[in-house]
Amino acid sequence: MVHVPRFTIGFLHPKHWPLWCGLGLMWLLLWLPYPVLMKMGEGVGWLLMKTMKSRVKVTRRNLELCFPDMPEAEREALVKQNFKETGKAAFETFIGWWWPDWRARPLCHFTGKEHIQAILDQGKGVLLLSGHFLSLEMIARTFGFHCPAVGFYRPNDNEIMEYFQYHGRVRSNRYLIGKRDVRTMIKALNEKEVCFYLPDQDYGRNKAEFVPFFAVKETATTTGTLLFAGSANCETVPIHCYRLPGYQGYRVDALPAFDHFPSGDAKADVTRVNQWLEQGILAHPEQYMWLHRRFKTRPNPDDPSLY
């Protein structure tokens, strides 16, 4: 069942006023030109790097694990650029949620719709694979302009932010499904919806295979992709997405659907998913969400932490 958050009078309780003030300030800032907002985002990223020491450490460690042959100076430059890109994401979230179409649409570029349309024309749903790229909110908005989709997401613990998150994300899209509601996700795919799924974080040992991801030979990788692809009448379409240089906006490239997927070999299939993700990351490594502890689950529970 799809739950749509509603505005309630309780949102106006004085305990929520600081949050409302922050949201109001952000609403005012969003009237600034897009290049100014992105420059401000770089400043926010610099501040985050100075204050979020634990996340800087995780980011640096992830890059060490994935790119052990990269010179240390190059890797450190990538850490700094990654936090600048992270700061931009703070503004992009609200641009994606609140900007009117006339401001957002010129920034949103899309290719490969024919791959999706061909599947829909066959009477099938589309399992759309994306990764945790920092511009994800604008990527979803971009996709929605051309092919409105269903999102599979983690509801926000704060009821006010959940209200804005839900309605912001469906501004150009269809609806959202909570991440534990597997049955509704399969139902949506069987109803020929296009459904976003992000299989690139460490969701634990349950329903996972340990396969290579960059230089880490045994990375816990969810088999949720195979569950959805194998349980619904759908095809699996990966996308690549990134910010364009020079304040040109965002680009989403829908790729041809995986053939013979799932194949019945879980390790081979999730390895294929990781290889697609690697290709997208290598195009713009500074734009990936490296601050997540991607390698926290080890093959053996007694193995020492990589962090």
PDB file of C-alpha atoms in Angstrom:
ATOM      1  CA  MET A   1       0.000   0.000   0.000  1.00  0.00           C
ATOM      2  CA  VAL A   2       1.322   3.445  -0.933  1.00  0.00           C
ATOM      3  CA  HIS A   3       1.321   5.897   1.973  1.00  0.00           C
ATOM      4  CA  VAL A   4       1.072   9.561   0.974  1.00  0.00           C
ATOM      5  CA  PRO A   5       2.101  11.966   3.783  1.00  0.00           C
ATOM      6  CA  ARG A   6      -0.461  14.665   4.561  1.00  0.00           C
ATOM      7  CA  PHE A   7       0.025  18.095   6.084  1.00  0.00           C
ATOM      8  CA  THR A   8      -1.296  18.210   9.668  1.00  0.00           C
ATOM      9  CA  ILE A   9      -1.863  21.073  12.095  1.00  0.00           C
ATOM     10  CA  GLY A  10       0.719  19.473  14.381  1.00  0.00           C
ATOM     11  CA  PHE A  11       3.426  20.571  11.945  1.00  0.00           C
ATOM     12  CA  LEU A  12       2.905  24.124  13.222  1.00  0.00           C
ATOM     13  CA  HIS A  13       3.754  23.302  16.852  1.00  0.00           C
ATOM     14  CA  PRO A  14       6.434  25.655  18.263  1.00  0.00           C
ATOM     15  CA  LYS A  15       8.903  22.775  18.604  1.00  0.00           C
ATOM     16  CA  HIS A  16       9.033  22.680  14.800  1.00  0.00           C
ATOM     17  CA  TRP A  17       9.634  26.422  14.327  1.00  0.00           C
ATOM     18  CA  PRO A  18      13.458  26.131  14.003  1.00  0.00           C
ATOM     19  CA  LEU A  19      12.967  23.655  11.172  1.00  0.00           C
ATOM     20  CA  TRP A  20      10.431  25.928   9.497  1.00  0.00           C
ATOM     21  CA  CYS A  21      12.887  28.822   9.750  1.00  0.00           C
ATOM     22  CA  GLY A  22      15.563  26.745   8.073  1.00  0.00           C
ATOM     23  CA  LEU A  23      13.190  25.670   5.305  1.00  0.00           C
ATOM     24  CA  GLY A  24      12.071  29.263   4.836  1.00  0.00           C
ATOM     25  CA  LEU A  25      15.665  30.435   4.480  1.00  0.00           C
ATOM     26  CA  MET A  26      16.319  27.743   1.901  1.00  0.00           C
ATOM     27  CA  TRP A  27      13.187  28.765  -0.028  1.00  0.00           C
ATOM     28  CA  LEU A  28      14.488  32.337  -0.202  1.00  0.00           C
ATOM     29  CA  LEU A  29      17.972  31.240  -1.273  1.00  0.00           C
ATOM     30  CA  LEU A  30      16.537  29.193  -4.130  1.00  0.00           C
ATOM     31  CA  TRP A  31      15.564  32.425  -5.908  1.00  0.00           C
ATOM     32  CA  LEU A  32      19.256  33.064  -6.521  1.00  0.00           C
ATOM     33  CA  PRO A  33      20.704  32.137  -9.937  1.00  0.00           C
ATOM     34  CA  TYR A  34      21.729  28.512 -10.373  1.00  0.00           C
ATOM     35  CA  PRO A  35      25.491  29.243 -10.723  1.00  0.00           C
ATOM     36  CA  VAL A  36      25.406  31.207  -7.471  1.00  0.00           C
ATOM     37  CA  LEU A  37      23.704  28.322  -5.672  1.00  0.00           C
ATOM     38  CA  MET A  38      26.325  25.879  -6.950  1.00  0.00           C
ATOM     39  CA  LYS A  39      29.137  28.155  -5.786  1.00  0.00           C
ATOM     40  CA  MET A  40      27.469  28.403  -2.392  1.00  0.00           C
ATOM     41  CA  GLY A  41      27.248  24.626  -2.416  1.00  0.00           C
ATOM     42  CA  GLU A  42      31.008  24.366  -2.858  1.00  0.00           C
ATOM     43  CA  GLY A  43      31.377  26.556   0.214  1.00  0.00           C
ATOM     44  CA  VAL A  44      29.037  24.321   2.167  1.00  0.00           C
ATOM     45  CA  GLY A  45      31.113  21.345   1.029  1.00  0.00           C
ATOM     46  CA  TRP A  46      34.288  22.993   2.326  1.00  0.00           C
ATOM     47  CA  LEU A  47      32.552  23.541   5.674  1.00  0.00           C
ATOM     48  CA  LEU A  48      31.380  19.924   5.775  1.00  0.00           C
ATOM     49  CA  MET A  49      34.918  18.714   5.197  1.00  0.00           C
ATOM     50  CA  LYS A  50      36.127  20.798   8.128  1.00  0.00           C
ATOM     51  CA  THR A  51      33.414  19.627  10.518  1.00  0.00           C
ATOM     52  CA  MET A  52      32.472  16.061   9.478  1.00  0.00           C
ATOM     53  CA  LYS A  53      35.815  14.449  10.259  1.00  0.00           C
ATOM     54  CA  SER A  54      34.420  10.932  10.543  1.00  0.00           C
ATOM     55  CA  ARG A  55      32.835  11.160   7.076  1.00  0.00           C
ATOM     56  CA  VAL A  56      36.055  12.543   5.615  1.00  0.00           C
ATOM     57  CA  LYS A  57      37.838   9.533   7.075  1.00  0.00           C
ATOM     58  CA  VAL A  58      35.298   7.138   5.536  1.00  0.00           C
ATOM     59  CA  THR A  59      35.545   8.861   2.150  1.00  0.00           C
ATOM     60  CA  ARG A  60      39.331   8.724   2.185  1.00  0.00           C
ATOM     61  CA  ARG A  61      39.292   5.052   3.204  1.00  0.00           C
ATOM     62  CA  ASN A  62      36.778   4.101   0.496  1.00  0.00           C
ATOM     63  CA  LEU A  63      38.970   5.698  -2.143  1.00  0.00           C
ATOM     64  CA  GLU A  64      42.057   3.934  -0.748  1.00  0.00           C
ATOM     65  CA  LEU A  65      40.263   0.588  -0.954  1.00  0.00           C
ATOM     66  CA  CYS A  66      38.832   1.137  -4.431  1.00  0.00           C
ATOM     67  CA  PHE A  67      41.851   2.804  -6.031  1.00  0.00           C
ATOM     68  CA  PRO A  68      44.954   1.505  -4.227  1.00  0.00           C
ATOM     69  CA  ASP A  69      47.216   2.427  -7.150  1.00  0.00           C
ATOM     70  CA  MET A  70      46.076   6.044  -7.297  1.00  0.00           C
ATOM     71  CA  PRO A  71      48.774   8.473  -6.099  1.00  0.00           C
ATOM     72  CA  GLU A  72      48.006   9.791  -2.634  1.00  0.00           C
ATOM     73  CA  ALA A  73      48.020  13.425  -3.768  1.00  0.00           C
ATOM     74  CA  GLU A  74      45.512  12.645  -6.518  1.00  0.00           C
ATOM     75  CA  ARG A  75      43.318  10.742  -4.099  1.00  0.00           C
ATOM     76  CA  GLU A  76      43.382  13.608  -1.583  1.00  0.00           C
ATOM     77  CA  ALA A  77      42.393  16.061  -4.317  1.00  0.00           C
ATOM     78  CA  LEU A  78      39.498  13.756  -5.148  1.00  0.00           C
ATOM     79  CA  VAL A  79      38.387  13.769  -1.497  1.00  0.00           C
ATOM     80  CA  LYS A  80      38.298  17.578  -1.492  1.00  0.00           C
ATOM     81  CA  GLN A  81      36.410  17.762  -4.777  1.00  0.00           C
ATOM     82  CA  ASN A  82      33.972  15.121  -3.582  1.00  0.00           C
ATOM     83  CA  PHE A  83      33.020  17.249  -0.602  1.00  0.00           C
ATOM     84  CA  LYS A  84      32.501  20.261  -2.850  1.00  0.00           C
ATOM     85  CA  GLU A  85      30.123  18.138  -4.897  1.00  0.00           C
ATOM     86  CA  THR A  86      28.429  16.983  -1.688  1.00  0.00           C
ATOM     87  CA  GLY A  87      27.794  20.599  -0.718  1.00  0.00           C
ATOM     88  CA  LYS A  88      26.137  21.223  -4.068  1.00  0.00           C
ATOM     89  CA  ALA A  89      23.785  18.325  -3.343  1.00  0.00           C
ATOM     90  CA  ALA A  90      22.406  20.188  -0.315  1.00  0.00           C
ATOM     91  CA  PHE A  91      21.005  22.827  -2.660  1.00  0.00           C
ATOM     92  CA  GLU A  92      20.101  20.385  -5.419  1.00  0.00           C
ATOM     93  CA  THR A  93      17.801  18.517  -3.071  1.00  0.00           C
ATOM     94  CA  PHE A  94      15.569  21.552  -2.701  1.00  0.00           C
ATOM     95  CA  ILE A  95      15.983  22.620  -6.319  1.00  0.00           C
ATOM     96  CA  GLY A  96      14.664  19.197  -7.263  1.00  0.00           C
ATOM     97  CA  TRP A  97      11.797  19.410  -4.789  1.00  0.00           C
ATOM     98  CA  TRP A  98      10.737  23.042  -5.140  1.00  0.00           C
ATOM     99  CA  TRP A  99      11.835  24.648  -8.386  1.00  0.00           C
ATOM    100  CA  PRO A 100       8.991  25.147 -10.892  1.00  0.00           C
ATOM    101  CA  ASP A 101       9.217  23.315 -14.182  1.00  0.00           C
ATOM    102  CA  TRP A 102      10.178  26.435 -16.128  1.00  0.00           C
ATOM    103  CA  ARG A 103      13.373  26.760 -14.065  1.00  0.00           C
ATOM    104  CA  ALA A 104      14.250  23.086 -13.685  1.00  0.00           C
ATOM    105  CA  ARG A 105      13.505  21.712 -17.140  1.00  0.00           C
ATOM    106  CA  PRO A 106      16.266  23.585 -19.052  1.00  0.00           C
ATOM    107  CA  LEU A 107      18.854  21.928 -16.770  1.00  0.00           C
ATOM    108  CA  CYS A 108      17.559  18.407 -17.358  1.00  0.00           C
ATOM    109  CA  HIS A 109      18.944  16.403 -20.291  1.00  0.00           C
ATOM    110  CA  PHE A 110      17.935  12.833 -21.113  1.00  0.00           C
ATOM    111  CA  THR A 111      18.973  10.218 -23.663  1.00  0.00           C
ATOM    112  CA  GLY A 112      17.945   6.619 -24.262  1.00  0.00           C
ATOM    113  CA  LYS A 113      14.200   6.873 -23.746  1.00  0.00           C
ATOM    114  CA  GLU A 114      13.775   4.493 -26.669  1.00  0.00           C
ATOM    115  CA  HIS A 115      15.201   1.638 -24.565  1.00  0.00           C
ATOM    116  CA  ILE A 116      12.514   2.185 -21.934  1.00  0.00           C
ATOM    117  CA  GLN A 117       9.685   2.758 -24.378  1.00  0.00           C
ATOM    118  CA  ALA A 118      10.452  -0.475 -26.237  1.00  0.00           C
ATOM    119  CA  ILE A 119       9.979  -2.426 -23.001  1.00  0.00           C
ATOM    120  CA  LEU A 120       6.761  -0.626 -22.103  1.00  0.00           C
ATOM    121  CA  ASP A 121       5.442  -1.320 -25.608  1.00  0.00           C
ATOM    122  CA  GLN A 122       5.914  -5.027 -24.878  1.00  0.00           C
ATOM    123  CA  GLY A 123       3.565  -4.715 -21.900  1.00  0.00           C
ATOM    124  CA  LYS A 124       6.360  -5.029 -19.324  1.00  0.00           C
ATOM    125  CA  GLY A 125       7.528  -2.917 -16.411  1.00  0.00           C
ATOM    126  CA  VAL A 126      10.995  -1.398 -16.161  1.00  0.00           C
ATOM    127  CA  LEU A 127      13.327  -1.937 -13.196  1.00  0.00           C
ATOM    128  CA  LEU A 128      15.514   1.132 -13.432  1.00  0.00           C
ATOM    129  CA  LEU A 129      18.927   0.825 -11.778  1.00  0.00           C
ATOM    130  CA  SER A 130      20.678   3.932 -10.529  1.00  0.00           C
ATOM    131  CA  GLY A 131      23.454   4.549  -8.021  1.00  0.00           C
ATOM    132  CA  HIS A 132      23.887   6.919  -5.104  1.00  0.00           C
ATOM    133  CA  PHE A 133      25.264   9.805  -7.104  1.00  0.00           C
ATOM    134  CA  LEU A 134      25.275  13.137  -5.329  1.00  0.00           C
ATOM    135  CA  SER A 135      22.926  14.816  -7.790  1.00  0.00           C
ATOM    136  CA  LEU A 136      20.326  12.071  -7.359  1.00  0.00           C
ATOM    137  CA  GLU A 137      17.431  14.413  -6.517  1.00  0.00           C
ATOM    138  CA  MET A 138      17.917  16.291  -9.773  1.00  0.00           C
ATOM    139  CA  ILE A 139      18.477  13.040 -11.627  1.00  0.00           C
ATOM    140  CA  ALA A 140      15.029  11.903 -10.463  1.00  0.00           C
ATOM    141  CA  ARG A 141      13.533  15.224 -11.561  1.00  0.00           C
ATOM    142  CA  THR A 142      15.253  14.917 -14.939  1.00  0.00           C
ATOM    143  CA  PHE A 143      13.919  11.422 -15.407  1.00  0.00           C
ATOM    144  CA  GLY A 144      10.425  12.489 -14.395  1.00  0.00           C
ATOM    145  CA  PHE A 145      10.262  15.128 -17.105  1.00  0.00           C
ATOM    146  CA  HIS A 146      10.755  12.470 -19.757  1.00  0.00           C
ATOM    147  CA  CYS A 147       9.418   9.267 -18.201  1.00  0.00           C
ATOM    148  CA  PRO A 148       7.618   9.646 -14.830  1.00  0.00           C
ATOM    149  CA  ALA A 149       8.704   6.852 -12.511  1.00  0.00           C
ATOM    150  CA  VAL A 150       8.037   5.208  -9.153  1.00  0.00           C
ATOM    151  CA  GLY A 151      10.648   5.540  -6.417  1.00  0.00           C
ATOM    152  CA  PHE A 152      11.705   2.882  -3.893  1.00  0.00           C
ATOM    153  CA  TYR A 153      12.946   4.894  -0.919  1.00  0.00           C
ATOM    154  CA  ARG A 154      13.678   5.233   2.775  1.00  0.00           C
ATOM    155  CA  PRO A 155      11.022   7.411   4.479  1.00  0.00           C
ATOM    156  CA  ASN A 156      12.430  10.287   6.531  1.00  0.00           C
ATOM    157  CA  ASP A 157      12.194   9.902  10.306  1.00  0.00           C
ATOM    158  CA  ASN A 158      11.113  13.537  10.668  1.00  0.00           C
ATOM    159  CA  GLU A 159       7.435  13.829   9.696  1.00  0.00           C
ATOM    160  CA  ILE A 160       7.785  17.339   8.255  1.00  0.00           C
ATOM    161  CA  MET A 161      10.822  16.436   6.166  1.00  0.00           C
ATOM    162  CA  GLU A 162       9.044  13.268   5.066  1.00  0.00           C
ATOM    163  CA  TYR A 163       6.130  15.404   3.854  1.00  0.00           C
ATOM    164  CA  PHE A 164       8.447  17.616   1.803  1.00  0.00           C
ATOM    165  CA  GLN A 165      10.607  14.718   0.642  1.00  0.00           C
ATOM    166  CA  TYR A 166       7.675  12.681  -0.635  1.00  0.00           C
ATOM    167  CA  HIS A 167       5.851  15.495  -2.401  1.00  0.00           C
ATOM    168  CA  GLY A 168       9.096  16.961  -3.731  1.00  0.00           C
ATOM    169  CA  ARG A 169      10.204  13.690  -5.259  1.00  0.00           C
ATOM    170  CA  VAL A 170       6.863  13.049  -6.935  1.00  0.00           C
ATOM    171  CA  ARG A 171       6.683  16.573  -8.343  1.00  0.00           C
ATOM    172  CA  SER A 172       7.576  15.183 -11.766  1.00  0.00           C
ATOM    173  CA  ASN A 173       7.211  11.491 -10.976  1.00  0.00           C
ATOM    174  CA  ARG A 174       4.484   9.004 -10.015  1.00  0.00           C
ATOM    175  CA  TYR A 175       4.656   7.902  -6.359  1.00  0.00           C
ATOM    176  CA  LEU A 176       7.041   6.459  -3.769  1.00  0.00           C
ATOM    177  CA  ILE A 177       7.150   3.027  -2.134  1.00  0.00           C
ATOM    178  CA  GLY A 178       8.787   2.461   1.259  1.00  0.00           C
ATOM    179  CA  LYS A 179      11.930   0.329   1.067  1.00  0.00           C
ATOM    180  CA  ARG A 180      10.426  -2.514   3.104  1.00  0.00           C
ATOM    181  CA  ASP A 181       7.321  -2.820   0.914  1.00  0.00           C
ATOM    182  CA  VAL A 182       8.675  -5.363  -1.546  1.00  0.00           C
ATOM    183  CA  ARG A 183       5.217  -6.647  -2.470  1.00  0.00           C
ATOM    184  CA  THR A 184       3.999  -3.221  -3.637  1.00  0.00           C
ATOM    185  CA  MET A 185       7.184  -2.731  -5.664  1.00  0.00           C
ATOM    186  CA  ILE A 186       6.632  -6.022  -7.500  1.00  0.00           C
ATOM    187  CA  LYS A 187       2.984  -5.078  -8.029  1.00  0.00           C
ATOM    188  CA  ALA A 188       4.026  -1.757  -9.571  1.00  0.00           C
ATOM    189  CA  LEU A 189       6.415  -3.492 -11.956  1.00  0.00           C
ATOM    190  CA  ASN A 190       3.685  -5.920 -12.972  1.00  0.00           C
ATOM    191  CA  GLU A 191       1.455  -2.912 -13.656  1.00  0.00           C
ATOM    192  CA  LYS A 192       4.025  -1.716 -16.213  1.00  0.00           C
ATOM    193  CA  GLU A 193       5.482   1.057 -14.086  1.00  0.00           C
ATOM    194  CA  VAL A 194       9.058   2.327 -14.380  1.00  0.00           C
ATOM    195  CA  CYS A 195      10.566   1.832 -10.912  1.00  0.00           C
ATOM    196  CA  PHE A 196      13.807   3.261  -9.509  1.00  0.00           C
ATOM    197  CA  TYR A 197      16.013   0.929  -7.478  1.00  0.00           C
ATOM    198  CA  LEU A 198      19.469   1.713  -6.043  1.00  0.00           C
ATOM    199  CA  PRO A 199      21.473  -1.483  -5.353  1.00  0.00           C
ATOM    200  CA  ASP A 200      24.833   0.053  -4.503  1.00  0.00           C
ATOM    201  CA  GLN A 201      24.955   0.424  -0.714  1.00  0.00           C
ATOM    202  CA  ASP A 202      25.879  -2.048   2.012  1.00  0.00           C
ATOM    203  CA  TYR A 203      22.542  -3.443   3.221  1.00  0.00           C
ATOM    204  CA  GLY A 204      24.098  -6.138   5.357  1.00  0.00           C
ATOM    205  CA  ARG A 205      24.733  -9.848   5.071  1.00  0.00           C
ATOM    206  CA  ASN A 206      21.113 -10.901   4.523  1.00  0.00           C
ATOM    207  CA  LYS A 207      20.205 -11.393   0.850  1.00  0.00           C
ATOM    208  CA  ALA A 208      23.663 -10.438  -0.377  1.00  0.00           C
ATOM    209  CA  GLU A 209      26.515 -11.917  -2.365  1.00  0.00           C
ATOM    210  CA  PHE A 210      30.181 -11.072  -1.866  1.00  0.00           C
ATOM    211  CA  VAL A 211      31.550 -10.058  -5.247  1.00  0.00           C
ATOM    212  CA  PRO A 212      34.151  -7.579  -6.574  1.00  0.00           C
ATOM    213  CA  PHE A 213      33.607  -3.846  -6.507  1.00  0.00           C
ATOM    214  CA  PHE A 214      36.651  -2.017  -7.838  1.00  0.00           C
ATOM    215  CA  ALA A 215      39.692  -3.401  -5.952  1.00  0.00           C
ATOM    216  CA  VAL A 216      37.687  -4.878  -3.069  1.00  0.00           C
ATOM    217  CA  LYS A 217      37.258  -8.502  -4.102  1.00  0.00           C
ATOM    218  CA  GLU A 218      34.529  -9.415  -1.616  1.00  0.00           C
ATOM    219  CA  THR A 219      31.970  -6.600  -1.338  1.00  0.00           C
ATOM    220  CA  ALA A 220      28.533  -7.276   0.147  1.00  0.00           C
ATOM    221  CA  THR A 221      26.161  -6.625  -2.771  1.00  0.00           C
ATOM    222  CA  THR A 222      22.407  -6.910  -2.431  1.00  0.00           C
ATOM    223  CA  THR A 223      20.489  -9.519  -4.381  1.00  0.00           C
ATOM    224  CA  GLY A 224      17.378  -7.343  -4.163  1.00  0.00           C
ATOM    225  CA  THR A 225      17.901  -6.497  -7.829  1.00  0.00           C
ATOM    226  CA  LEU A 226      17.486 -10.167  -8.694  1.00  0.00           C
ATOM    227  CA  LEU A 227      14.426 -10.493  -6.466  1.00  0.00           C
ATOM    228  CA  PHE A 228      12.577  -7.731  -8.313  1.00  0.00           C
ATOM    229  CA  ALA A 229      13.858  -8.639 -11.776  1.00  0.00           C
ATOM    230  CA  GLY A 230      12.990 -12.295 -11.281  1.00  0.00           C
ATOM    231  CA  SER A 231       9.615 -11.871  -9.569  1.00  0.00           C
ATOM    232  CA  ALA A 232       7.956  -9.323 -11.858  1.00  0.00           C
ATOM    233  CA  ASN A 233       7.148  -9.094 -15.543  1.00  0.00           C
ATOM    234  CA  CYS A 234       9.858  -6.547 -16.252  1.00  0.00           C
ATOM    235  CA  GLU A 235      13.203  -5.795 -17.851  1.00  0.00           C
ATOM    236  CA  THR A 236      16.195  -4.255 -16.062  1.00  0.00           C
ATOM    237  CA  VAL A 237      17.540  -0.978 -17.445  1.00  0.00           C
ATOM    238  CA  PRO A 238      20.701   0.611 -15.984  1.00  0.00           C
ATOM    239  CA  ILE A 239      21.295   4.344 -16.236  1.00  0.00           C
ATOM    240  CA  HIS A 240      24.346   6.574 -16.033  1.00  0.00           C
ATOM    241  CA  CYS A 241      23.895  10.058 -14.615  1.00  0.00           C
ATOM    242  CA  TYR A 242      26.029  13.036 -13.742  1.00  0.00           C
ATOM    243  CA  ARG A 243      26.305  16.804 -13.414  1.00  0.00           C
ATOM    244  CA  LEU A 244      27.369  18.578 -16.552  1.00  0.00           C
ATOM    245  CA  PRO A 245      30.272  21.057 -16.458  1.00  0.00           C
ATOM    246  CA  GLY A 246      29.828  24.791 -16.648  1.00  0.00           C
ATOM    247  CA  TYR A 247      26.446  24.942 -14.898  1.00  0.00           C
ATOM    248  CA  GLN A 248      24.750  23.213 -17.830  1.00  0.00           C
ATOM    249  CA  GLY A 249      22.696  21.023 -15.498  1.00  0.00           C
ATOM    250  CA  TYR A 250      22.285  17.254 -15.414  1.00  0.00           C
ATOM    251  CA  ARG A 251      22.343  14.368 -17.833  1.00  0.00           C
ATOM    252  CA  VAL A 252      20.727  10.953 -17.610  1.00  0.00           C
ATOM    253  CA  ASP A 253      21.607   8.223 -20.103  1.00  0.00           C
ATOM    254  CA  ALA A 254      19.322   5.198 -20.129  1.00  0.00           C
ATOM    255  CA  LEU A 255      21.289   2.199 -21.417  1.00  0.00           C
ATOM    256  CA  PRO A 256      19.994  -0.904 -23.212  1.00  0.00           C
ATOM    257  CA  ALA A 257      18.333  -3.421 -20.900  1.00  0.00           C
ATOM    258  CA  PHE A 258      20.437  -6.224 -19.441  1.00  0.00           C
ATOM    259  CA  ASP A 259      19.903  -9.318 -21.565  1.00  0.00           C
ATOM    260  CA  HIS A 260      19.237 -12.725 -19.960  1.00  0.00           C
ATOM    261  CA  PHE A 261      18.863 -11.108 -16.535  1.00  0.00           C
ATOM    262  CA  PRO A 262      18.623 -12.604 -14.012  1.00  0.00           C
ATOM    263  CA  SER A 263      20.534 -15.556 -15.399  1.00  0.00           C
ATOM    264  CA  GLY A 264      20.131 -17.888 -12.423  1.00  0.00           C
ATOM    265  CA  ASP A 265      23.720 -17.319 -11.294  1.00  0.00           C
ATOM    266  CA  ALA A 266      23.371 -14.798  -8.460  1.00  0.00           C
ATOM    267  CA  LYS A 267      27.083 -14.060  -8.141  1.00  0.00           C
ATOM    268  CA  ALA A 268      27.484 -13.441 -11.855  1.00  0.00           C
ATOM    269  CA  ASP A 269      24.396 -11.247 -11.964  1.00  0.00           C
ATOM    270  CA  VAL A 270      25.301  -8.952  -9.064  1.00  0.00           C
ATOM    271  CA  THR A 271      28.873  -8.789 -10.402  1.00  0.00           C
ATOM    272  CA  ARG A 272      27.365  -7.486 -13.605  1.00  0.00           C
ATOM    273  CA  VAL A 273      25.461  -4.856 -11.641  1.00  0.00           C
ATOM    274  CA  ASN A 274      28.673  -3.753  -9.917  1.00  0.00           C
ATOM    275  CA  GLN A 275      30.517  -3.549 -13.223  1.00  0.00           C
ATOM    276  CA  TRP A 276      27.833  -1.242 -14.643  1.00  0.00           C
ATOM    277  CA  LEU A 277      28.119   0.919 -11.533  1.00  0.00           C
ATOM    278  CA  GLU A 278      31.902   1.069 -11.802  1.00  0.00           C
ATOM    279  CA  GLN A 279      31.613   2.379 -15.357  1.00  0.00           C
ATOM    280  CA  GLY A 280      29.310   5.186 -14.215  1.00  0.00           C
ATOM    281  CA  ILE A 281      31.531   6.119 -11.274  1.00  0.00           C
ATOM    282  CA  LEU A 282      34.742   6.175 -13.311  1.00  0.00           C
ATOM    283  CA  ALA A 283      33.227   8.746 -15.664  1.00  0.00           C
ATOM    284  CA  HIS A 284      32.865  11.217 -12.759  1.00  0.00           C
ATOM    285  CA  PRO A 285      34.320   9.741  -9.545  1.00  0.00           C
ATOM    286  CA  GLU A 286      34.018  13.041  -7.683  1.00  0.00           C
ATOM    287  CA  GLN A 287      30.218  12.899  -8.018  1.00  0.00           C
ATOM    288  CA  TYR A 288      29.673   9.589  -6.216  1.00  0.00           C
ATOM    289  CA  MET A 289      28.545   9.278  -2.581  1.00  0.00           C
ATOM    290  CA  TRP A 290      31.832   8.001  -1.140  1.00  0.00           C
ATOM    291  CA  LEU A 291      30.985   8.976   2.442  1.00  0.00           C
ATOM    292  CA  HIS A 292      28.875   5.823   2.922  1.00  0.00           C
ATOM    293  CA  ARG A 293      30.624   2.887   4.659  1.00  0.00           C
ATOM    294  CA  ARG A 294      30.300   0.696   1.601  1.00  0.00           C
ATOM    295  CA  PHE A 295      32.534  -2.105   2.885  1.00  0.00           C
ATOM    296  CA  LYS A 296      31.377  -2.424   6.488  1.00  0.00           C
ATOM    297  CA  THR A 297      29.996  -5.988   6.061  1.00  0.00           C
ATOM    298  CA  ARG A 298      32.738  -8.565   5.699  1.00  0.00           C
ATOM    299  CA  PRO A 299      32.421 -12.125   4.326  1.00  0.00           C
ATOM    300  CA  ASN A 300      33.166 -13.572   7.759  1.00  0.00           C
ATOM    301  CA  PRO A 301      31.649 -11.808  10.788  1.00  0.00           C
ATOM    302  CA  ASP A 302      34.978 -12.268  12.569  1.00  0.00           C
ATOM    303  CA  ASP A 303      36.961 -10.502   9.826  1.00  0.00           C
ATOM    304  CA  PRO A 304      38.523  -7.217  10.988  1.00  0.00           C
ATOM    305  CA  SER A 305      36.750  -4.032   9.898  1.00  0.00           C
ATOM    306  CA  LEU A 306      38.123  -2.298   6.843  1.00  0.00           C
ATOM    307  CA  TYR A 307      37.447   0.987   8.640  1.00  0.00           C
TER     308      TYR A 307
END
